[in-house]
JSON list of C-alpha atoms in Angstrom, two decimals:
[
{"chain": "A", "resi": 186, "resn": "MET", "atom": "CA", "xyz": [-33.89, 10.96, 6.57]},
{"chain": "A", "resi": 187, "resn": "SER", "atom": "CA", "xyz": [-31.11, 12.68, 8.34]},
{"chain": "A", "resi": 188, "resn": "ILE", "atom": "CA", "xyz": [-28.70, 11.32, 8.99]},
{"chain": "A", "resi": 189, "resn": "SER", "atom": "CA", "xyz": [-28.86, 11.60, 13.24]},
{"chain": "A", "resi": 190, "resn": "ARG", "atom": "CA", "xyz": [-32.92, 9.31, 12.41]},
{"chain": "A", "resi": 191, "resn": "LYS", "atom": "CA", "xyz": [-30.90, 6.46, 10.42]},
{"chain": "A", "resi": 192, "resn": "ILE", "atom": "CA", "xyz": [-28.16, 5.92, 13.20]},
{"chain": "A", "resi": 193, "resn": "LEU", "atom": "CA", "xyz": [-31.02, 6.04, 15.97]},
{"chain": "A", "resi": 194, "resn": "GLU", "atom": "CA", "xyz": [-32.92, 3.06, 14.08]},
{"chain": "A", "resi": 195, "resn": "THR", "atom": "CA", "xyz": [-29.80, 1.34, 12.62]},
{"chain": "A", "resi": 196, "resn": "LYS", "atom": "CA", "xyz": [-29.24, 0.87, 16.40]},
{"chain": "A", "resi": 197, "resn": "SER", "atom": "CA", "xyz": [-32.26, 0.28, 17.58]},
{"chain": "A", "resi": 198, "resn": "LEU", "atom": "CA", "xyz": [-32.51, -2.54, 14.81]},
{"chain": "A", "resi": 199, "resn": "CYS", "atom": "CA", "xyz": [-29.24, -4.20, 15.44]},
{"chain": "A", "resi": 200, "resn": "GLN", "atom": "CA", "xyz": [-29.22, -4.45, 19.31]},
{"chain": "A", "resi": 201, "resn": "THR", "atom": "CA", "xyz": [-33.20, -6.11, 18.65]},
{"chain": "A", "resi": 202, "resn": "ILE", "atom": "CA", "xyz": [-31.78, -9.04, 16.39]},
{"chain": "A", "resi": 203, "resn": "CYS", "atom": "CA", "xyz": [-28.56, -8.34, 18.46]},
{"chain": "A", "resi": 204, "resn": "SER", "atom": "CA", "xyz": [-31.10, -9.95, 21.29]},
{"chain": "A", "resi": 205, "resn": "LEU", "atom": "CA", "xyz": [-32.65, -12.86, 19.07]},
{"chain": "A", "resi": 206, "resn": "SER", "atom": "CA", "xyz": [-29.69, -15.01, 20.35]},
{"chain": "A", "resi": 207, "resn": "GLN", "atom": "CA", "xyz": [-30.49, -17.21, 23.06]},
{"chain": "A", "resi": 208, "resn": "ASN", "atom": "CA", "xyz": [-27.59, -16.71, 25.37]},
{"chain": "A", "resi": 209, "resn": "GLU", "atom": "CA", "xyz": [-27.46, -15.88, 29.12]},
{"chain": "A", "resi": 210, "resn": "ALA", "atom": "CA", "xyz": [-24.91, -13.69, 28.61]},
{"chain": "A", "resi": 211, "resn": "THR", "atom": "CA", "xyz": [-26.34, -9.75, 28.50]},
{"chain": "A", "resi": 212, "resn": "GLN", "atom": "CA", "xyz": [-25.18, -7.51, 25.66]},
{"chain": "A", "resi": 213, "resn": "THR", "atom": "CA", "xyz": [-22.87, -5.57, 27.04]},
{"chain": "A", "resi": 214, "resn": "GLU", "atom": "CA", "xyz": [-21.53, -8.74, 28.22]},
{"chain": "A", "resi": 215, "resn": "MET", "atom": "CA", "xyz": [-21.18, -9.89, 24.41]},
{"chain": "A", "resi": 216, "resn": "LYS", "atom": "CA", "xyz": [-20.08, -6.08, 22.99]},
{"chain": "A", "resi": 217, "resn": "LEU", "atom": "CA", "xyz": [-17.33, -7.16, 26.26]},
{"chain": "A", "resi": 218, "resn": "LEU", "atom": "CA", "xyz": [-16.82, -10.41, 24.18]},
{"chain": "A", "resi": 219, "resn": "TYR", "atom": "CA", "xyz": [-15.93, -9.14, 20.67]},
{"chain": "A", "resi": 220, "resn": "PHE", "atom": "CA", "xyz": [-13.62, -6.32, 21.72]},
{"chain": "A", "resi": 221, "resn": "ILE", "atom": "CA", "xyz": [-11.50, -7.85, 24.02]},
{"chain": "A", "resi": 222, "resn": "ASP", "atom": "CA", "xyz": [-11.56, -11.29, 21.22]},
{"chain": "A", "resi": 223, "resn": "GLU", "atom": "CA", "xyz": [-10.98, -8.90, 18.58]},
{"chain": "A", "resi": 224, "resn": "TYR", "atom": "CA", "xyz": [-8.24, -6.57, 20.94]},
{"chain": "A", "resi": 225, "resn": "ASN", "atom": "CA", "xyz": [-6.17, -9.13, 21.90]},
{"chain": "A", "resi": 226, "resn": "ASN", "atom": "CA", "xyz": [-4.73, -8.07, 25.39]},
{"chain": "A", "resi": 227, "resn": "CYS", "atom": "CA", "xyz": [-7.24, -5.45, 25.82]},
{"chain": "A", "resi": 228, "resn": "SER", "atom": "CA", "xyz": [-6.84, -2.42, 27.76]},
{"chain": "A", "resi": 229, "resn": "PRO", "atom": "CA", "xyz": [-9.55, -1.19, 30.22]},
{"chain": "A", "resi": 230, "resn": "GLN", "atom": "CA", "xyz": [-9.11, 2.40, 28.23]},
{"chain": "A", "resi": 231, "resn": "ILE", "atom": "CA", "xyz": [-10.61, 0.49, 24.37]},
{"chain": "A", "resi": 232, "resn": "LEU", "atom": "CA", "xyz": [-13.18, -1.17, 26.00]},
{"chain": "A", "resi": 233, "resn": "ILE", "atom": "CA", "xyz": [-14.61, 2.31, 28.00]},
{"chain": "A", "resi": 234, "resn": "SER", "atom": "CA", "xyz": [-13.63, 4.04, 24.22]},
{"chain": "A", "resi": 235, "resn": "LYS", "atom": "CA", "xyz": [-15.50, 1.38, 22.37]},
{"chain": "A", "resi": 236, "resn": "LEU", "atom": "CA", "xyz": [-18.77, 0.27, 24.26]},
{"chain": "A", "resi": 237, "resn": "GLY", "atom": "CA", "xyz": [-18.69, 4.36, 25.76]},
{"chain": "A", "resi": 238, "resn": "ILE", "atom": "CA", "xyz": [-18.78, 2.90, 29.57]},
{"chain": "A", "resi": 239, "resn": "ARG", "atom": "CA", "xyz": [-17.38, 4.91, 32.65]},
{"chain": "A", "resi": 240, "resn": "LYS", "atom": "CA", "xyz": [-14.94, 2.88, 34.60]},
{"chain": "A", "resi": 241, "resn": "THR", "atom": "CA", "xyz": [-16.75, 2.44, 37.62]},
{"chain": "A", "resi": 242, "resn": "ASN", "atom": "CA", "xyz": [-19.37, -0.17, 35.39]},
{"chain": "A", "resi": 243, "resn": "LEU", "atom": "CA", "xyz": [-16.43, -1.67, 33.11]},
{"chain": "A", "resi": 244, "resn": "ALA", "atom": "CA", "xyz": [-14.87, -2.46, 36.71]},
{"chain": "A", "resi": 245, "resn": "LEU", "atom": "CA", "xyz": [-18.49, -3.75, 37.96]},
{"chain": "A", "resi": 246, "resn": "ILE", "atom": "CA", "xyz": [-19.03, -5.73, 34.27]},
{"chain": "A", "resi": 247, "resn": "THR", "atom": "CA", "xyz": [-15.51, -7.32, 34.14]},
{"chain": "A", "resi": 248, "resn": "LYS", "atom": "CA", "xyz": [-15.43, -8.24, 37.96]},
{"chain": "A", "resi": 249, "resn": "LYS", "atom": "CA", "xyz": [-18.50, -10.57, 36.99]},
{"chain": "A", "resi": 250, "resn": "MET", "atom": "CA", "xyz": [-17.33, -11.70, 34.20]},
{"chain": "A", "resi": 251, "resn": "ILE", "atom": "CA", "xyz": [-13.77, -13.05, 36.16]},
{"chain": "A", "resi": 252, "resn": "ASN", "atom": "CA", "xyz": [-15.84, -14.64, 38.58]},
{"chain": "A", "resi": 253, "resn": "SER", "atom": "CA", "xyz": [-17.84, -16.28, 35.46]},
{"chain": "A", "resi": 254, "resn": "GLY", "atom": "CA", "xyz": [-14.44, -17.92, 33.91]},
{"chain": "A", "resi": 255, "resn": "LEU", "atom": "CA", "xyz": [-15.49, -15.83, 30.90]},
{"chain": "A", "resi": 256, "resn": "ILE", "atom": "CA", "xyz": [-12.11, -13.53, 30.67]},
{"chain": "A", "resi": 257, "resn": "VAL", "atom": "CA", "xyz": [-8.81, -13.35, 32.25]},
{"chain": "A", "resi": 258, "resn": "SER", "atom": "CA", "xyz": [-7.42, -10.57, 34.27]},
{"chain": "A", "resi": 259, "resn": "LYS", "atom": "CA", "xyz": [-4.00, -9.90, 33.52]},
{"chain": "A", "resi": 260, "resn": "LYS", "atom": "CA", "xyz": [-0.76, -6.81, 34.92]},
{"chain": "A", "resi": 261, "resn": "GLY", "atom": "CA", "xyz": [1.15, -5.05, 32.23]},
{"chain": "A", "resi": 262, "resn": "THR", "atom": "CA", "xyz": [4.75, -7.34, 31.55]},
{"chain": "A", "resi": 263, "resn": "TYR", "atom": "CA", "xyz": [6.50, -3.49, 32.60]},
{"chain": "A", "resi": 264, "resn": "ASP", "atom": "CA", "xyz": [4.09, -2.16, 34.03]},
{"chain": "A", "resi": 265, "resn": "HIS", "atom": "CA", "xyz": [2.44, -4.00, 36.20]},
{"chain": "A", "resi": 266, "resn": "ARG", "atom": "CA", "xyz": [-0.14, -1.41, 37.63]},
{"chain": "A", "resi": 267, "resn": "SER", "atom": "CA", "xyz": [-1.78, -1.72, 34.15]},
{"chain": "A", "resi": 268, "resn": "ILE", "atom": "CA", "xyz": [-4.26, -4.65, 33.39]},
{"chain": "A", "resi": 269, "resn": "PHE", "atom": "CA", "xyz": [-5.24, -6.64, 30.25]},
{"chain": "A", "resi": 270, "resn": "TYR", "atom": "CA", "xyz": [-7.65, -9.14, 29.90]},
{"chain": "A", "resi": 271, "resn": "SER", "atom": "CA", "xyz": [-8.05, -11.97, 27.48]},
{"chain": "A", "resi": 272, "resn": "LEU", "atom": "CA", "xyz": [-11.16, -14.42, 26.06]},
{"chain": "A", "resi": 273, "resn": "THR", "atom": "CA", "xyz": [-10.36, -17.60, 28.48]},
{"chain": "A", "resi": 274, "resn": "PRO", "atom": "CA", "xyz": [-11.57, -20.58, 26.66]},
{"chain": "A", "resi": 275, "resn": "LYS", "atom": "CA", "xyz": [-15.00, -20.76, 27.73]},
{"chain": "A", "resi": 276, "resn": "GLY", "atom": "CA", "xyz": [-15.86, -17.41, 26.87]},
{"chain": "A", "resi": 277, "resn": "LYS", "atom": "CA", "xyz": [-14.44, -18.07, 23.89]},
{"chain": "A", "resi": 278, "resn": "THR", "atom": "CA", "xyz": [-16.92, -20.71, 22.76]},
{"chain": "A", "resi": 279, "resn": "MET", "atom": "CA", "xyz": [-20.04, -18.03, 23.93]},
{"chain": "A", "resi": 280, "resn": "LEU", "atom": "CA", "xyz": [-18.55, -15.13, 21.74]},
{"chain": "A", "resi": 281, "resn": "ASN", "atom": "CA", "xyz": [-18.40, -17.64, 19.06]},
{"chain": "A", "resi": 282, "resn": "GLU", "atom": "CA", "xyz": [-21.99, -19.42, 19.70]},
{"chain": "A", "resi": 283, "resn": "TYR", "atom": "CA", "xyz": [-22.99, -15.83, 19.81]},
{"chain": "A", "resi": 284, "resn": "LEU", "atom": "CA", "xyz": [-21.25, -14.72, 16.39]},
{"chain": "A", "resi": 285, "resn": "GLU", "atom": "CA", "xyz": [-22.71, -18.64, 14.82]},
{"chain": "A", "resi": 286, "resn": "SER", "atom": "CA", "xyz": [-26.00, -17.43, 15.95]},
{"chain": "A", "resi": 287, "resn": "LEU", "atom": "CA", "xyz": [-26.04, -14.25, 14.43]},
{"chain": "A", "resi": 288, "resn": "ASP", "atom": "CA", "xyz": [-24.34, -15.81, 11.58]},
{"chain": "A", "resi": 289, "resn": "LYS", "atom": "CA", "xyz": [-27.28, -17.66, 10.64]},
{"chain": "A", "resi": 290, "resn": "ILE", "atom": "CA", "xyz": [-29.33, -14.66, 10.58]},
{"chain": "A", "resi": 291, "resn": "PHE", "atom": "CA", "xyz": [-27.47, -13.02, 8.14]},
{"chain": "A", "resi": 292, "resn": "HIS", "atom": "CA", "xyz": [-26.72, -16.66, 6.01]},
{"chain": "A", "resi": 293, "resn": "GLU", "atom": "CA", "xyz": [-27.11, -14.81, 2.64]},
{"chain": "A", "resi": 294, "resn": "GLN", "atom": "CA", "xyz": [-23.76, -12.75, 2.60]},
{"chain": "A", "resi": 295, "resn": "ASP", "atom": "CA", "xyz": [-24.21, -9.82, 1.06]},
{"chain": "A", "resi": 296, "resn": "SER", "atom": "CA", "xyz": [-21.16, -8.22, 0.10]},
{"chain": "A", "resi": 297, "resn": "MET", "atom": "CA", "xyz": [-22.43, -5.14, -0.93]},
{"chain": "A", "resi": 298, "resn": "LEU", "atom": "CA", "xyz": [-23.49, -5.03, 2.48]},
{"chain": "A", "resi": 299, "resn": "GLU", "atom": "CA", "xyz": [-20.51, -6.32, 4.24]},
{"chain": "A", "resi": 300, "resn": "ASN", "atom": "CA", "xyz": [-18.57, -3.54, 1.98]},
{"chain": "A", "resi": 301, "resn": "ASN", "atom": "CA", "xyz": [-20.63, -1.46, 3.02]},
{"chain": "A", "resi": 302, "resn": "LEU", "atom": "CA", "xyz": [-20.53, -2.03, 6.54]},
{"chain": "A", "resi": 303, "resn": "ASP", "atom": "CA", "xyz": [-16.95, -1.68, 6.77]},
{"chain": "A", "resi": 304, "resn": "GLU", "atom": "CA", "xyz": [-16.57, 1.60, 5.83]},
{"chain": "A", "resi": 305, "resn": "ILE", "atom": "CA", "xyz": [-19.26, 2.62, 8.63]},
{"chain": "A", "resi": 306, "resn": "LEU", "atom": "CA", "xyz": [-17.20, 0.45, 10.79]},
{"chain": "A", "resi": 307, "resn": "LYS", "atom": "CA", "xyz": [-13.42, 2.44, 9.62]},
{"chain": "A", "resi": 308, "resn": "TYR", "atom": "CA", "xyz": [-15.51, 6.01, 10.15]},
{"chain": "A", "resi": 309, "resn": "LEU", "atom": "CA", "xyz": [-16.89, 5.19, 13.72]},
{"chain": "A", "resi": 310, "resn": "ASN", "atom": "CA", "xyz": [-13.76, 3.95, 14.91]},
{"chain": "A", "resi": 311, "resn": "LYS", "atom": "CA", "xyz": [-12.28, 6.89, 13.78]},
{"chain": "A", "resi": 312, "resn": "LYS", "atom": "CA", "xyz": [-14.69, 9.36, 15.61]},
{"chain": "A", "resi": 313, "resn": "ILE", "atom": "CA", "xyz": [-14.71, 7.41, 18.78]},
{"chain": "A", "resi": 314, "resn": "TRP", "atom": "CA", "xyz": [-11.66, 7.36, 18.37]},
{"chain": "A", "resi": 315, "resn": "PHE", "atom": "CA", "xyz": [-10.64, 11.08, 17.79]},
{"chain": "A", "resi": 316, "resn": "SER", "atom": "CA", "xyz": [-13.88, 11.51, 20.69]},
{"chain": "A", "resi": 317, "resn": "TYR", "atom": "CA", "xyz": [-11.78, 9.54, 23.31]},
{"chain": "A", "resi": 318, "resn": "TRP", "atom": "CA", "xyz": [-8.93, 11.69, 23.26]},
{"chain": "A", "resi": 319, "resn": "LEU", "atom": "CA", "xyz": [-10.35, 15.17, 23.35]}
]
């Protein structure tokens, strides 16, 4: 099986597993919560590059999430035109509950799987970062 076929199958299986959680947020919203939590005071540019979505789509999703009380938007300290997002306690709780439900699916942590996933993530993050700046 080619790498592209393996990636497509992995993506499909991961999306299926991630949708097993009984959560009212969409998968895109959960991804946003994750990346905002991972990159504290997350900029729109990081979210756009990580999710591969357009700026207008990000604006619509973040507006909905701000209105739902999941995230807050802050102006930059030095440049008031810049925006950063952070999680509210409600958003943090929703993300943690979602991650706990996924952990239940993968209740047996296999160190080999975890190490392989770390390497894959490192590789993919480099590819995303490099392609974003082209």
